[in-house]
């Protein structure tokens, strides 16, 4: 089959650009990323007892009343964070089920606060970070709820 | 009494603008050097690479092209690229790098996706994280995101050459296209991608990770070659995310910092292109007028969006907060990127109105390359309408505006409402709107009207998302996206080709390089766009606002 | 107030009888109705569309049931109102056309009075006179014109010298002297003596008939800007058609309750009806104003190009100064006497037909410096002024017997003198020359002391010096004084203010040129210009893409006139010049080029102003109609900032839309008010007046009309 003159160059350019942009570029970026930033490149996975139990960036389901719970309405559906006010609202319940005093829980939560505008804006916490902290520091309370690791 | 925005919020806007404008100013100088063939230290590296590409493609980058020639090569190349992506999407299950064993996309979804990404629209009727293989993400999506951005840059450069009349023509398409890739988009995306990985965005070809959660449930971590895609999709004002939830999805936008980095990325090149314009026409003030006008329009959009206080609520991500979500939404439409970091349904109607303004004007500052192109279309119309009042045949950059220019600019301007309104009306009369659950009230109307506005403006944000994956919407928006992309490009390249040879008379007539003209231009754009779309904005977001619909449509 | 703006820009001495042309009202009305015929109106798409909507609403008024869903039987009276206003809108536009056309016909009929058919005395080969109608004359015929005759047709004098009254054409009452090779324009009247002339055009090609046909031609080709505006208007019409169709469709789909008549009202209000209706009238009025000032434009394009002028080439002579520089002094040099200089000047100027030459003879005669060689002057071999040598000279025989001709004061009519005093005496041959100082200097072996300093002194005082030689010796210098035309300084200033570069061209010495130029405020001049200089200057000026305007009358000017973007030829100029130019001034007043430039600008401004005004108006109309358009969406009342009830809002907007057309007819006819200012300040003034004003006025207007409607109709609307 003969390709008309006018179509020859565009067709070849299309293939060349596909190889460069669609293959060479992402593979090169992957190579460097995996070498330089393996933790981030693989999705900031959280480990517990040396086993991956998920990602700090992706909300995971918590059902037991001893944990802080993520939101279940949100744009992505996997919002890993809750507002500080929402965390505070969950503290009495968690305190009841774990016996950890509200003031201690407040202290723990406050340690994990980030802000939407760096140092300003709305304070929020990462649910998995706080829950992992609780699991690691109050293992007597939490061990029966933890199935991973 | 609420203030519109808090002081730190306002300062953050100022800071981002300042950073972007500074970076764009530097980048503008670099763009000028590479598109005018200035010798540089990097030539030693780039020249052999480009020569190799030219040889593989069999093109002569030094051949001066007519405007018709330039456009034909451009659209044929885009068609082939679109076709390649279509094939990959349609047959991804038979191809490698598909660890999740996703099935082939349907013909209409493949078609829509290929047309969508190649037209720099990135309307997503597919769920990226749940239906595209790694190969599809790379060799269909990322590939087209690079080439559509390079096409946009080429178009801008060709048009600037013609408008300036200082280059003896509009140049060679392949020269512009290849240099856009090798010297602008690939290096910038590379740096951006590495930064984004460092800030927490995944980049791996290992498959999705199945983990046991803390409570013992199972969870799939949808990692993949994300950072390399996000970098070009923001830089190239594409907007098509790796995931259906786009930049709301934490793997695509993990923190407030990445949020701001991504905002800067999407603003960078369109702003730099404005500086490029000033340099190429030999009067940086002409570029500054476009900069001031487009950022004024952008500021107007922002003011509209902050009239009603937005609070964080369903559909928004906690880590960004309400302000950054609104700011992103206005910015992504002002630059016709179309990536989202929250669900559009989360916003009050005035934010949606501001988003509409960005997409209807398309030059606030608009998408990569084409934003400035639309601004030039408005300038041609404005200079013609008001320029006569100076008592001279209107001139822009010293060249007289001819009836042919006016005719072509009017065609480009006219095509926009046509390709939005006709399919919107069709969607209702063919029952397609009802089929995707769009009601007959203002909310339903907004969803359908927004879908085609976004498609025509090559924006890509939408309300319908994957629910619009029907044959009607796939085919109709696909056609609208290509018409919305290539009619104005064809028209403006034609005007530019014509202007390139026109005699110049630099010092006479209405000056277009001062703030007075910038003010007139902003006024004129507002009036022209308001005139065209006011009734529909009334039926949509304005009606919702008046009915007191707060958040969520 | 600025009277220029009141009277229109051309301030030329328009013939007084035209000041108030009486317009035939009945004829205008009749014609405006005839023009509403859709087949005729289709050339104006905007108004054609309005007429279609008129028919549509008319049908709705007759039988609303034909339009289910979008109309209601209870609204029939309202439909009648809407239809009537739509009809009136169309009529207003045809009316403005008709008024403009009537004005121009009045001008044409005035012109035709001048061109009436007259008897002409045709001469055959044997100089036998045959009486023929002026219509039967052909180019190349020879005619005799005697005292009291009307000049039957444009022609060129072959023999004789006479005074002509051109006031019918030019409004200038002074008689004009005509000598061989001068041009006569058909329609003027011979007041003395008789002339033999050569017909230079066929009857249908005379300048007057060209002027009349320019005026009457209804199918004027559109100027580029008119074309571009028409395209823009068509584009807007298409856009609004799409919008309105989409609203209609959506209203039916979504049950928004839009009434078709209200939607049509919105449509018509949005259409650029104001500029659509007035665009033709603006163009016609421009041609009309040109014709009243006796300028023939070969195309509307050249008037528009005049508005774009960047460089204006002005001949010093005739435009800036009167040009008839008068000799005031004979300055002897090298031991010669003033008498010797005067007599030599007399002789050298004998065949010099220019005003300067005549003034030299006049001065010499008054001083009593009449030379004895006068008797031999008939056989003299004369070398007319040549632009190459820049000298004129005469070779004659030295003679002793000389008699002053009878009626010495009439000596200026020296052609007759020549015939009487032919004297075949023989003697020593004498060559006498006069000319530009440097040319004279170059023609003699040595230059007397004081020559250069005297020339410099004369030049630097703004006067002109001419050297005089007898044989190969310079005997002295003639001083000629020039006079500026009144008001020229102000005109030049206004030209400069508008960003136009005036450029003076003269054959004078650089010193003289600099003096005149600085006196009138011109920075750029070309001195010692040769005939081809004009062409070179035009080409040079055009280099930067500049639009160049110039005037000219000689054959030498023809290439430059053809090259210039705007070339204004004098009707008294040569045929070649008139052919090459795109504008011809019947009054032959070179300074009029400035007025033509102003008129061009004003036409462009008027078009831009009405277009901008028309588009700006739409905002208020949207705010009047859109809030009440969707009957089922009562919440939109919140943005009903005009607060008018549905019927009142629609009618008030439509009435405003219609009424603005006749209200702006005077603007279209006279043009926007306009004083010479910088381009940017002119722009700003117009942008504020017609842009911002165009946004604000309809808000006020519609609200006021709404109030009036409520007062008149009370609650019945």
Coordinates of N, CA, C and O in Angstrom, one line a residue, chain C residues 9 29 39 46 48 60 76 112-113 140 188 382 405 411 416 436 477 484 506 607 616 644 683 694 701:
Chain C
X9 N -18.0 69.0 7.8 CA -16.5 69.4 7.8 C -16.1 70.2 6.7 O -15.3 71.2 6.9
X29 N -41.8 60.1 1.8 CA -42.7 59.1 2.4 C -43.0 58.0 1.5 O -43.0 56.8 1.9
X39 N -38.3 42.3 -1.2 CA -37.4 42.0 -2.3 C -36.3 43.0 -2.4 O -35.2 42.8 -2.7
X46 N -30.0 42.9 8.1 CA -30.6 43.1 9.4 C -32.0 43.6 9.4 O -32.9 43.0 10.0
X48 N -34.0 43.3 6.9 CA -34.8 42.2 6.2 C -35.3 41.2 7.3 O -36.5 40.9 7.3
X60 N -49.3 36.2 14.1 CA -49.7 35.9 15.5 C -50.9 36.8 16.0 O -51.8 36.3 16.6
X76 N -53.6 38.8 22.1 CA -53.8 39.3 20.8 C -53.5 40.8 20.6 O -52.8 41.2 19.7
X112 N -27.5 69.7 -12.0 CA -28.0 69.5 -13.4 C -28.4 70.8 -14.0 O -28.3 71.0 -15.2
X113 N -28.9 71.7 -13.1 CA -29.3 73.1 -13.6 C -28.1 73.7 -14.3 O -28.2 74.4 -15.3
X140 N -12.4 66.3 -29.2 CA -11.6 66.7 -30.3 C -12.3 67.7 -31.2 O -11.6 68.3 -32.1
X188 N -19.7 77.0 -16.9 CA -19.3 78.3 -16.5 C -19.6 79.2 -17.7 O -20.0 78.8 -18.8
X382 N 12.3 82.4 -27.4 CA 12.2 82.3 -25.9 C 12.3 80.8 -25.4 O 11.9 79.9 -26.1
X405 N 3.7 100.6 -26.3 CA 2.4 100.2 -26.9 C 1.3 101.1 -26.4 O 1.4 101.6 -25.3
X411 N -0.6 96.3 -20.9 CA 0.6 95.6 -21.5 C 0.6 94.2 -21.1 O 1.2 93.3 -21.7
X416 N -1.5 90.1 -27.6 CA -2.0 91.1 -28.6 C -0.9 92.0 -29.0 O -0.7 92.4 -30.1
X436 N 16.5 80.6 -10.9 CA 16.9 80.3 -9.5 C 18.4 80.7 -9.4 O 19.2 80.5 -10.3
X477 N 19.5 91.0 -9.1 CA 18.6 90.0 -8.5 C 17.2 90.6 -8.4 O 17.1 91.8 -8.1
X484 N 1.2 84.1 2.6 CA 0.5 82.9 3.1 C -1.0 83.0 2.9 O -1.5 84.0 2.9
X506 N 8.5 72.2 -2.6 CA 8.7 73.5 -3.3 C 9.9 73.5 -4.2 O 10.9 72.8 -3.8
X607 N -19.3 55.9 11.4 CA -19.6 54.4 11.2 C -19.2 53.7 12.5 O -20.0 52.9 13.0
X616 N -23.5 48.5 22.2 CA -23.6 48.8 23.6 C -25.0 48.8 24.1 O -25.3 48.5 25.3
X644 N -39.9 47.0 35.2 CA -41.1 47.1 34.3 C -41.8 45.8 34.2 O -41.3 44.7 34.3
X683 N -10.5 59.2 19.9 CA -11.0 57.8 20.2 C -11.6 57.8 21.6 O -12.7 57.3 21.8
X694 N -23.7 54.6 25.1 CA -24.5 53.6 24.5 C -25.0 52.5 25.5 O -26.0 51.9 25.3
X701 N -33.6 55.6 28.7 CA -34.6 55.7 27.7 C -35.8 54.7 27.8 O -36.9 55.1 27.8

